[in-house]
Amino acid sequence: MNFLNYSFYLCNKFVFFFCFLGLVSCVSDSDSNLRTNRKYSSIDSFGFSSNAFEFSNSHKSQLEVFNSFFIDAGCYQLPGNPKADSLHAFFEDLREGYFKKDDGIDYSIIRKEYHSFTHAMDVMVTTHMLLETGGGVYLTPSERSCLILSALGHDALHTGVNNSFLIQVEHPYFKETGAESLQEKRSANYVLELLDKHKILVINEGMEDLQKKQIKEGRDLIEQSILWTDMKRHQDQMKEFSELSDKLVSVIKQHRKKPTQEDIGAARSDYKNGLNVSSFLSYESRVLLSSFILHCADVSNPGKEWKHSERWAGLVMNEFFSQGDLEKKLGFKPSMNCDRRTVSVPACQVGFGKYVIRDLYTLLKKTIHDGGSYLLDNFNSNQKKWKELQILEGDTELPYAIKFSPPTKEGGWMGELRDGEN
Ligand SMILES: [Zn+2]
C-alpha cells in the first residue's frame, strides 16, 4: 500500500489538502526440534497487541513466527499440502524480496523505514487476528491460509519510494509495469513466481478437482488481495465492500446458532463456535472480503496501542521525508507530505484518520465486530492524542519531534542513523 498515492488521489478528487498522513497438523520430527525453546511456539500466542518490532527483530524469530503460522500443528494449511522444506525455502526467498536494493534509487537517502519485512510480519499477524476475531467465518480454510500468505508478501520488492515517485523519475519499473498499481503488481507477481519456483499452490494432474479449484482460486485471491492494497483504490473498495457488508451481516444473522441481542457482524465467538458461512457467499464476495481484511490490516497501525501506533507513524513519516529529501536532491519539488521542513506529523495523522481510517474501521466493525471494535476504540483514543499534540504544536510553535525507532537490520530497516537520531 502506499499512503502517499492516496493523498495525491484525494487531493485531486476533493481539491483540498489534507496531510497524510482448516487446520491440519503438519509437523515433522525436524520441525518438532525447531520448536524446542521457541518463544513464538504457538499461533495462539499472538494478539492485536503483539509487538511486531519484537517478534520480527531477528531472522530466527521471523522463522519461528512463520513456523507457527504455516508448519506447526493447528497452523494454516495451504491447498496442495506443500512440504515444510518447500515452505521454508519460499519463506527465505520472500523475505529476501524485502531486502532488495533497486537500481535508480539512492539508498544513501532512502532507508525503507516503514516498508520493511517487520511491516509485512505485522500485517500477517493482524490479518490473522481479523480472521480469529470473526472474519474467518466468511472464508474457507484454504482461502484463510492464502490470505495470510498474501499478507506476508503484499509489499515484497517495495522500493522505499511511492508509485508517484517511480512514475515521476520514469524509473524502469514504470516502463515495465505501467502506472497502475505499479508496486502492488510487482509484489503480487513476485509472490506468484516464488510459489511456482517452490511448487507451492501449483496444480498437478494427480490432484482431485476440488484441490485444483482451491489452488486456482487461492492464487487468484492472493493476487487480487495484494492489488487491492493500492491506496489509490481505497474509495472504490469502500464503495464495493459497503454494498457487500449488509449481505454478510445478514447471512451471519441467519446462520448463528445462538442469536445475539444485536445484529452485529461476525464475532470471535462465532468463529470459535465453528460458524462458517462461506458456502452461502459467492467466490467473488469472498475475495472482496479477503481484500478488505488485508487492506484493514495494512493500515491497522492507527488502531493499535498508542506506543506501537505512534512508533509506526514516526516510521512512515520518516519514509516520506526521506523521499522528499531525495526529490530535493534531484531538483524536484517534494511530494505532498514529504517535506520535513513544513509537514506536521500530528496534523497528518489527524487528517488521515478523519478522511480514511474512521470510515474504514467503522465498516470493519460492522462486518467483523470484535476485531473492528478493537481497532476503532484504539483509533479514537489515539486520535485524541494526535489532536492534543497538534494543539501543542500550535501553542508552542515547536514541531512534534518523532521518536525515531526503526526495526532492526534483520527486521528489514535498510538505513543508517542520521545526526540527531538515536
Ligand atoms: Zn503494506
Tab-separated table of C-alpha atoms and ligand atoms in Angstrom:
chain	number	residue	atom	x	y	z
A	1	MET	CA	0.000	0.000	0.000
A	2	ASN	CA	1.016	3.498	-0.358
A	3	PHE	CA	-0.367	6.302	1.730
A	4	LEU	CA	1.125	8.951	-0.468
A	5	ASN	CA	-0.542	7.809	-3.644
A	6	TYR	CA	-3.798	8.030	-1.829
A	7	SER	CA	-3.050	11.527	-0.649
A	8	PHE	CA	-2.469	12.604	-4.239
A	9	TYR	CA	-5.634	10.869	-5.308
A	10	LEU	CA	-7.795	12.517	-2.679
A	11	CYS	CA	-6.199	15.855	-3.268
A	12	ASN	CA	-7.125	15.712	-6.918
A	13	LYS	CA	-10.583	14.435	-6.199
A	14	PHE	CA	-11.650	16.773	-3.425
A	15	VAL	CA	-9.339	19.685	-4.176
A	16	PHE	CA	-8.263	20.165	-0.643
A	17	PHE	CA	-5.133	19.369	1.108
A	18	PHE	CA	-5.032	17.053	3.987
A	19	CYS	CA	-1.948	15.619	5.347
A	20	PHE	CA	-1.437	12.002	5.356
A	21	LEU	CA	-0.860	11.163	6.652
A	22	GLY	CA	-8.501	-25.962	8.023
A	23	LEU	CA	-6.414	-26.522	10.396
A	24	VAL	CA	-4.291	-29.669	9.916
A	25	SER	CA	-1.296	-30.926	11.806
A	26	CYS	CA	1.719	-30.823	9.554
A	27	VAL	CA	4.606	-31.244	11.911
A	28	SER	CA	7.681	-33.375	11.234
A	29	ASP	CA	10.413	-34.553	13.618
A	30	SER	CA	12.843	-31.888	12.469
A	31	ASP	CA	10.169	-29.257	12.863
A	32	SER	CA	9.438	-30.542	16.365
A	33	ASN	CA	13.094	-29.990	17.181
A	34	LEU	CA	12.850	-26.482	15.781
A	35	ARG	CA	10.044	-25.758	18.199
A	36	THR	CA	12.095	-26.524	21.272
A	37	ASN	CA	12.606	-23.416	23.347
A	38	ARG	CA	10.842	-21.241	20.845
A	39	LYS	CA	9.393	-18.019	22.082
A	40	TYR	CA	6.706	-17.913	19.384
A	41	SER	CA	5.807	-21.569	19.678
A	42	SER	CA	2.078	-21.242	19.107
A	43	ILE	CA	-0.120	-19.280	16.769
A	44	ASP	CA	-2.393	-18.743	19.788
A	45	SER	CA	0.281	-16.623	21.444
A	46	PHE	CA	-0.417	-13.714	19.073
A	47	GLY	CA	-2.862	-10.881	19.544
A	48	PHE	CA	-3.561	-7.385	18.239
A	49	SER	CA	-1.192	-6.049	20.872
A	50	SER	CA	1.720	-8.303	19.850
A	51	ASN	CA	4.820	-6.238	19.233
A	52	ALA	CA	5.965	-6.716	15.630
A	53	PHE	CA	9.238	-4.952	16.366
A	54	GLU	CA	9.956	-7.705	18.869
A	55	PHE	CA	8.648	-10.826	17.110
A	56	SER	CA	10.268	-9.713	13.863
A	57	ASN	CA	13.552	-8.458	15.263
A	58	SER	CA	15.702	-11.326	14.005
A	59	HIS	CA	15.752	-13.841	11.184
A	60	LYS	CA	15.372	-16.580	13.808
A	61	SER	CA	12.285	-15.086	15.419
A	62	GLN	CA	10.729	-14.413	11.993
A	63	LEU	CA	11.202	-18.076	11.108
A	64	GLU	CA	9.614	-19.091	14.390
A	65	VAL	CA	6.570	-16.993	13.615
A	66	PHE	CA	6.376	-18.426	10.106
A	67	ASN	CA	6.585	-21.952	11.551
A	68	SER	CA	3.775	-21.149	13.959
A	69	PHE	CA	1.627	-19.984	11.085
A	70	PHE	CA	2.402	-22.481	8.309
A	71	ILE	CA	4.293	-25.515	9.639
A	72	ASP	CA	3.068	-26.440	13.104
A	73	ALA	CA	0.039	-28.267	14.384
A	74	GLY	CA	-3.013	-26.018	14.266
A	75	CYS	CA	-1.476	-23.916	11.531
A	76	TYR	CA	-2.819	-22.531	8.288
A	77	GLN	CA	-2.798	-25.299	5.696
A	78	LEU	CA	-2.334	-24.286	2.082
A	79	PRO	CA	-4.154	-26.304	-0.574
A	80	GLY	CA	-1.880	-28.949	-2.103
A	81	ASN	CA	-0.248	-29.605	1.308
A	82	PRO	CA	3.213	-28.225	0.479
A	83	LYS	CA	6.114	-29.784	2.365
A	84	ALA	CA	7.834	-27.935	5.188
A	85	ASP	CA	11.101	-27.755	3.214
A	86	SER	CA	9.346	-26.050	0.293
A	87	LEU	CA	7.625	-23.610	2.624
A	88	HIS	CA	10.887	-22.732	4.341
A	89	ALA	CA	12.636	-22.140	1.002
A	90	PHE	CA	9.708	-19.990	-0.107
A	91	PHE	CA	9.884	-18.007	3.131
A	92	GLU	CA	13.587	-17.262	2.644
A	93	ASP	CA	13.071	-16.056	-0.919
A	94	LEU	CA	10.035	-13.994	0.016
A	95	ARG	CA	11.916	-12.388	2.894
A	96	GLU	CA	14.789	-11.618	0.539
A	97	GLY	CA	12.324	-9.645	-1.564
A	98	TYR	CA	12.033	-7.105	1.254
A	99	PHE	CA	15.788	-6.512	1.374
A	100	LYS	CA	16.476	-5.821	-2.300
A	101	LYS	CA	18.040	-2.529	-3.360
A	102	ASP	CA	16.943	-1.324	-6.751
A	103	ASP	CA	18.914	0.457	-9.444
A	104	GLY	CA	17.915	4.063	-9.834
A	105	ILE	CA	17.096	4.598	-6.138
A	106	ASP	CA	19.608	6.415	-3.947
A	107	TYR	CA	19.770	4.242	-0.844
A	108	SER	CA	22.068	6.644	0.908
A	109	ILE	CA	18.860	8.695	1.343
A	110	ILE	CA	16.035	6.161	1.005
A	111	ARG	CA	16.042	3.907	4.086
A	112	LYS	CA	12.782	1.895	3.987
A	113	GLU	CA	11.846	2.985	7.470
A	114	TYR	CA	8.270	1.728	7.056
A	115	HIS	CA	8.017	-0.785	4.180
A	116	SER	CA	10.271	-3.335	5.877
A	117	PHE	CA	9.840	-7.044	6.495
A	118	THR	CA	8.707	-6.078	10.001
A	119	HIS	CA	5.699	-4.317	8.435
A	120	ALA	CA	4.951	-7.495	6.428
A	121	MET	CA	5.093	-9.648	9.564
A	122	ASP	CA	2.920	-7.150	11.425
A	123	VAL	CA	0.305	-7.191	8.658
A	124	MET	CA	0.346	-11.009	8.583
A	125	VAL	CA	-0.318	-11.255	12.331
A	126	THR	CA	-3.011	-8.562	12.184
A	127	THR	CA	-4.710	-10.332	9.254
A	128	HIS	CA	-4.687	-13.496	11.365
A	129	MET	CA	-6.298	-11.604	14.238
A	130	LEU	CA	-9.026	-10.204	11.986
A	131	LEU	CA	-9.818	-13.795	10.950
A	132	GLU	CA	-9.740	-15.026	14.552
A	133	THR	CA	-11.980	-12.245	15.813
A	134	GLY	CA	-14.744	-13.031	13.333
A	135	GLY	CA	-13.543	-12.656	9.746
A	136	GLY	CA	-12.697	-16.337	9.417
A	137	VAL	CA	-16.379	-17.318	9.344
A	138	TYR	CA	-16.772	-15.884	5.842
A	139	LEU	CA	-13.932	-17.852	4.232
A	140	THR	CA	-12.966	-21.454	3.568
A	141	PRO	CA	-9.875	-22.843	5.352
A	142	SER	CA	-7.804	-22.725	2.161
A	143	GLU	CA	-8.869	-19.133	1.490
A	144	ARG	CA	-7.860	-18.139	5.001
A	145	SER	CA	-4.412	-19.651	4.541
A	146	CYS	CA	-3.909	-17.983	1.144
A	147	LEU	CA	-4.920	-14.634	2.634
A	148	ILE	CA	-2.323	-14.992	5.388
A	149	LEU	CA	0.303	-15.742	2.747
A	150	SER	CA	-0.696	-12.720	0.695
A	151	ALA	CA	-0.351	-10.550	3.815
A	152	LEU	CA	3.252	-11.691	4.242
A	153	GLY	CA	4.045	-10.971	0.609
A	154	HIS	CA	1.967	-7.868	-0.027
A	155	ASP	CA	4.874	-5.366	-0.036
A	156	ALA	CA	7.669	-7.613	-1.338
A	157	LEU	CA	10.039	-5.719	-3.668
A	158	HIS	CA	8.797	-2.372	-2.344
A	159	THR	CA	11.401	0.192	-3.327
A	160	GLY	CA	11.010	2.532	-0.334
A	161	VAL	CA	9.564	5.300	-2.512
A	162	ASN	CA	5.984	5.601	-3.681
A	163	ASN	CA	4.457	4.836	-7.083
A	164	SER	CA	4.245	8.533	-7.970
A	165	PHE	CA	7.970	8.943	-7.472
A	166	LEU	CA	8.745	5.991	-9.744
A	167	ILE	CA	6.465	7.484	-12.384
A	168	GLN	CA	7.939	10.966	-11.989
A	169	VAL	CA	11.533	9.810	-12.496
A	170	GLU	CA	10.427	7.401	-15.259
A	171	HIS	CA	12.017	4.518	-13.398
A	172	PRO	CA	12.397	1.324	-15.493
A	173	TYR	CA	9.750	-0.325	-13.268
A	174	PHE	CA	7.241	2.230	-14.525
A	175	LYS	CA	8.129	1.355	-18.105
A	176	GLU	CA	7.888	-2.394	-17.343
A	177	THR	CA	4.700	-2.385	-15.261
A	178	GLY	CA	2.812	0.773	-16.172
A	179	ALA	CA	1.478	3.386	-13.796
A	180	GLU	CA	-1.485	1.458	-12.416
A	181	SER	CA	-0.779	-0.194	-9.020
A	182	LEU	CA	2.869	-0.292	-10.012
A	183	GLN	CA	4.468	-1.722	-6.887
A	184	GLU	CA	1.430	-3.785	-5.933
A	185	LYS	CA	1.638	-5.601	-9.273
A	186	ARG	CA	5.336	-6.235	-8.749
A	187	SER	CA	4.670	-7.637	-5.258
A	188	ALA	CA	1.858	-9.902	-6.461
A	189	ASN	CA	3.885	-11.177	-9.413
A	190	TYR	CA	6.873	-11.842	-7.168
A	191	VAL	CA	4.778	-13.915	-4.748
A	192	LEU	CA	3.225	-15.927	-7.590
A	193	GLU	CA	6.612	-16.548	-9.219
A	194	LEU	CA	8.039	-17.785	-5.914
A	195	LEU	CA	5.066	-20.096	-5.471
A	196	ASP	CA	5.843	-21.578	-8.899
A	197	LYS	CA	9.549	-21.849	-8.099
A	198	HIS	CA	8.898	-23.775	-4.893
A	199	LYS	CA	5.968	-25.787	-6.293
A	200	ILE	CA	3.514	-24.377	-3.769
A	201	LEU	CA	-0.061	-23.797	-4.923
A	202	VAL	CA	0.825	-25.470	-8.225
A	203	ILE	CA	-1.694	-27.775	-9.906
A	204	ASN	CA	-0.587	-31.241	-10.987
A	205	GLU	CA	-2.599	-33.801	-12.874
A	206	GLY	CA	-2.823	-36.283	-9.981
A	207	MET	CA	-4.868	-33.877	-7.899
A	208	GLU	CA	-8.602	-34.124	-7.383
A	209	ASP	CA	-10.787	-31.495	-8.996
A	210	LEU	CA	-11.593	-29.845	-5.647
A	211	GLN	CA	-7.931	-29.373	-4.857
A	212	LYS	CA	-7.258	-27.960	-8.315
A	213	LYS	CA	-10.091	-25.493	-7.798
A	214	GLN	CA	-8.784	-24.464	-4.372
A	215	ILE	CA	-5.318	-23.827	-5.803
A	216	LYS	CA	-6.567	-21.883	-8.802
A	217	GLU	CA	-8.808	-19.737	-6.641
A	218	GLY	CA	-6.171	-19.380	-3.916
A	219	ARG	CA	-3.654	-17.936	-6.373
A	220	ASP	CA	-6.268	-15.541	-7.673
A	221	LEU	CA	-7.171	-14.483	-4.121
A	222	ILE	CA	-3.504	-13.764	-3.373
A	223	GLU	CA	-3.120	-11.652	-6.496
A	224	GLN	CA	-6.382	-9.743	-6.089
A	225	SER	CA	-5.934	-9.018	-2.389
A	226	ILE	CA	-2.420	-7.634	-2.924
A	227	LEU	CA	-3.589	-5.432	-5.794
A	228	TRP	CA	-6.362	-4.076	-3.556
A	229	THR	CA	-3.748	-2.782	-1.077
A	230	ASP	CA	-3.107	0.089	-3.502
A	231	MET	CA	-4.400	3.090	-1.526
A	232	LYS	CA	-5.446	4.664	-4.784
A	233	ARG	CA	-8.215	2.037	-4.888
A	234	HIS	CA	-9.395	2.756	-1.330
A	235	GLN	CA	-12.576	4.634	-2.238
A	236	ASP	CA	-13.537	2.027	-4.858
A	237	GLN	CA	-13.067	-0.715	-2.292
A	238	MET	CA	-15.088	1.146	0.330
A	239	LYS	CA	-17.940	1.555	-2.143
A	240	GLU	CA	-17.932	-2.083	-3.293
A	241	PHE	CA	-17.469	-3.522	0.180
A	242	SER	CA	-20.134	-1.310	1.770
A	243	GLU	CA	-22.680	-2.925	-0.536
A	244	LEU	CA	-21.439	-6.413	0.337
A	245	SER	CA	-21.223	-5.792	4.082
A	246	ASP	CA	-25.014	-5.668	4.570
A	247	LYS	CA	-25.316	-9.089	2.956
A	248	LEU	CA	-22.528	-10.555	5.075
A	249	VAL	CA	-24.141	-9.406	8.322
A	250	SER	CA	-27.500	-10.719	7.156
A	251	VAL	CA	-26.058	-14.168	6.352
A	252	ILE	CA	-24.377	-14.322	9.759
A	253	LYS	CA	-27.654	-13.475	11.464
A	254	GLN	CA	-29.477	-16.236	9.584
A	255	HIS	CA	-26.959	-18.934	10.481
A	256	ARG	CA	-25.932	-18.034	14.027
A	257	LYS	CA	-26.979	-20.885	16.316
A	258	LYS	CA	-27.295	-18.638	19.344
A	259	PRO	CA	-28.812	-15.337	18.231
A	260	THR	CA	-27.303	-12.281	19.842
A	261	GLN	CA	-29.214	-9.322	21.165
A	262	GLU	CA	-27.832	-7.091	18.487
A	263	ASP	CA	-27.416	-7.571	14.759
A	264	ILE	CA	-23.672	-7.487	14.885
A	265	GLY	CA	-21.241	-8.774	12.289
A	266	ALA	CA	-19.105	-11.858	12.797
A	267	ALA	CA	-17.658	-12.126	16.295
A	268	ARG	CA	-14.801	-14.047	17.844
A	269	SER	CA	-17.324	-16.388	19.488
A	270	ASP	CA	-18.889	-17.179	16.081
A	271	TYR	CA	-15.532	-18.268	14.723
A	272	LYS	CA	-14.627	-20.215	17.865
A	273	ASN	CA	-18.017	-21.945	17.784
A	274	GLY	CA	-17.336	-23.186	14.271
A	275	LEU	CA	-19.750	-20.973	12.369
A	276	ASN	CA	-18.860	-20.854	8.678
A	277	VAL	CA	-20.992	-19.195	6.034
A	278	SER	CA	-18.537	-19.370	3.119
A	279	SER	CA	-20.813	-21.726	1.144
A	280	PHE	CA	-23.569	-19.096	1.178
A	281	LEU	CA	-21.328	-16.457	-0.406
A	282	SER	CA	-20.037	-16.221	-3.945
A	283	TYR	CA	-16.331	-16.637	-4.609
A	284	GLU	CA	-16.197	-13.008	-5.770
A	285	SER	CA	-17.696	-11.878	-2.449
A	286	ARG	CA	-15.138	-13.879	-0.507
A	287	VAL	CA	-12.285	-12.355	-2.496
A	288	LEU	CA	-13.622	-8.852	-1.865
A	289	LEU	CA	-13.953	-9.617	1.855
A	290	SER	CA	-10.408	-11.040	1.897
A	291	SER	CA	-9.081	-7.934	0.183
A	292	PHE	CA	-10.909	-5.726	2.657
A	293	ILE	CA	-9.382	-7.608	5.591
A	294	LEU	CA	-5.884	-7.274	4.127
A	295	HIS	CA	-6.392	-3.580	3.441
A	296	CYS	CA	-7.554	-3.010	7.033
A	297	ALA	CA	-4.571	-4.959	8.375
A	298	ASP	CA	-2.253	-2.976	6.116
A	299	VAL	CA	-3.442	0.305	7.623
A	300	SER	CA	-4.042	-1.048	11.137
A	301	ASN	CA	-1.309	0.967	12.827
A	302	PRO	CA	-3.677	3.841	13.788
A	303	GLY	CA	-5.826	1.231	15.594
A	304	LYS	CA	-3.096	-0.317	17.701
A	305	GLU	CA	-1.956	0.613	21.208
A	306	TRP	CA	-0.576	4.138	21.323
A	307	LYS	CA	3.038	3.086	21.885
A	308	HIS	CA	3.014	0.939	18.715
A	309	SER	CA	0.793	3.321	16.770
A	310	GLU	CA	2.993	6.341	17.440
A	311	ARG	CA	6.124	4.380	16.566
A	312	TRP	CA	4.724	3.251	13.186
A	313	ALA	CA	3.504	6.785	12.443
A	314	GLY	CA	7.031	8.052	13.022
A	315	LEU	CA	8.417	5.458	10.647
A	316	VAL	CA	6.008	6.144	7.803
A	317	MET	CA	6.580	9.887	8.122
A	318	ASN	CA	10.318	9.321	8.099
A	319	GLU	CA	9.969	7.299	4.909
A	320	PHE	CA	8.010	10.146	3.325
A	321	PHE	CA	10.585	12.684	4.470
A	322	SER	CA	13.422	10.581	3.065
A	323	GLN	CA	11.633	10.582	-0.273
A	324	GLY	CA	11.265	14.346	-0.002
A	325	ASP	CA	14.995	14.657	0.644
A	326	LEU	CA	15.726	12.641	-2.491
A	327	GLU	CA	13.268	14.689	-4.531
A	328	LYS	CA	15.005	17.888	-3.424
A	329	LYS	CA	18.381	16.401	-4.337
A	330	LEU	CA	17.075	15.516	-7.789
A	331	GLY	CA	15.686	19.010	-8.285
A	332	PHE	CA	12.021	18.111	-7.880
A	333	LYS	CA	9.550	19.788	-5.587
A	334	PRO	CA	8.970	17.483	-2.589
A	335	SER	CA	5.779	15.461	-2.975
A	336	MET	CA	2.831	16.093	-0.721
A	337	ASN	CA	3.627	15.271	2.917
A	338	CYS	CA	7.276	14.679	2.069
A	339	ASP	CA	8.858	17.983	3.070
A	340	ARG	CA	10.273	17.572	6.566
A	341	ARG	CA	10.585	21.358	6.933
A	342	THR	CA	6.880	22.107	6.561
A	343	VAL	CA	4.817	18.990	7.316
A	344	SER	CA	3.192	18.494	10.737
A	345	VAL	CA	3.170	14.855	11.812
A	346	PRO	CA	0.158	15.234	14.189
A	347	ALA	CA	-1.813	17.111	11.519
A	348	CYS	CA	-1.101	14.324	9.019
A	349	GLN	CA	-2.280	11.689	11.484
A	350	VAL	CA	-5.431	13.646	12.273
A	351	GLY	CA	-6.154	14.146	8.553
A	352	PHE	CA	-5.527	10.524	7.593
A	353	GLY	CA	-7.685	9.370	10.477
A	354	LYS	CA	-10.508	11.730	9.635
A	355	TYR	CA	-10.649	11.110	5.900
A	356	VAL	CA	-9.617	7.458	5.624
A	357	ILE	CA	-9.403	5.429	8.809
A	358	ARG	CA	-12.590	6.339	10.683
A	359	ASP	CA	-14.951	5.130	7.938
A	360	LEU	CA	-12.764	2.118	7.182
A	361	TYR	CA	-12.716	0.852	10.779
A	362	THR	CA	-16.421	1.616	11.209
A	363	LEU	CA	-17.191	-0.593	8.212
A	364	LEU	CA	-14.815	-3.227	9.585
A	365	LYS	CA	-16.587	-3.211	12.945
A	366	LYS	CA	-19.939	-3.627	11.221
A	367	THR	CA	-18.635	-6.721	9.385
A	368	ILE	CA	-16.130	-8.181	11.862
A	369	HIS	CA	-17.427	-6.954	15.181
A	370	ASP	CA	-14.708	-7.832	17.647
A	371	GLY	CA	-11.653	-7.100	15.524
A	372	GLY	CA	-13.202	-3.909	14.222
A	373	SER	CA	-14.120	-2.776	17.742
A	374	TYR	CA	-10.549	-3.249	18.905
A	375	LEU	CA	-9.103	-1.127	16.121
A	376	LEU	CA	-11.818	1.527	16.249
A	377	ASP	CA	-11.594	2.004	20.035
A	378	ASN	CA	-7.821	2.401	19.908
A	379	PHE	CA	-8.104	4.679	16.914
A	380	ASN	CA	-10.486	7.030	18.726
A	381	SER	CA	-8.177	7.183	21.715
A	382	ASN	CA	-5.109	7.737	19.508
A	383	GLN	CA	-6.823	10.487	17.541
A	384	LYS	CA	-7.397	12.413	20.760
A	385	LYS	CA	-3.672	12.228	21.473
A	386	TRP	CA	-2.734	13.391	17.960
A	387	LYS	CA	-5.168	16.291	18.241
A	388	GLU	CA	-3.636	17.289	21.586
A	389	LEU	CA	-0.188	17.130	20.021
A	390	GLN	CA	-1.390	19.226	17.100
A	391	ILE	CA	-2.686	21.867	19.512
A	392	LEU	CA	0.569	21.744	21.452
A	393	GLU	CA	2.477	22.412	18.228
A	394	GLY	CA	0.333	25.492	17.644
A	395	ASP	CA	0.704	26.747	21.216
A	396	THR	CA	4.460	26.264	21.483
A	397	GLU	CA	5.368	26.768	17.826
A	398	LEU	CA	7.631	23.764	18.287
A	399	PRO	CA	7.127	20.923	15.804
A	400	TYR	CA	6.329	17.462	17.138
A	401	ALA	CA	9.583	15.528	17.345
A	402	ILE	CA	9.435	11.982	16.001
A	403	LYS	CA	10.916	9.445	18.387
A	404	PHE	CA	12.714	7.596	15.624
A	405	SER	CA	12.841	3.905	16.432
A	406	PRO	CA	13.311	1.779	13.311
A	407	PRO	CA	13.157	-2.009	13.071
A	408	THR	CA	16.416	-3.932	13.396
A	409	LYS	CA	18.563	-4.585	10.337
A	410	GLU	CA	17.309	-8.195	10.296
A	411	GLY	CA	13.838	-6.728	10.664
A	412	GLY	CA	14.401	-5.028	7.342
A	413	TRP	CA	15.470	-1.492	8.075
A	414	MET	CA	17.973	-0.553	5.393
A	415	GLY	CA	19.414	2.710	6.641
A	416	GLU	CA	21.911	4.284	8.970
A	417	LEU	CA	21.136	6.706	11.797
A	418	ARG	CA	21.488	10.379	10.939
A	419	ASP	CA	22.613	13.244	13.133
A	420	GLY	CA	20.032	13.846	15.854
A	421	GLU	CA	18.651	10.296	15.684
A	422	ASN	CA	19.498	7.843	18.413
B	1	ZN	ZN	1.850	-2.577	3.352
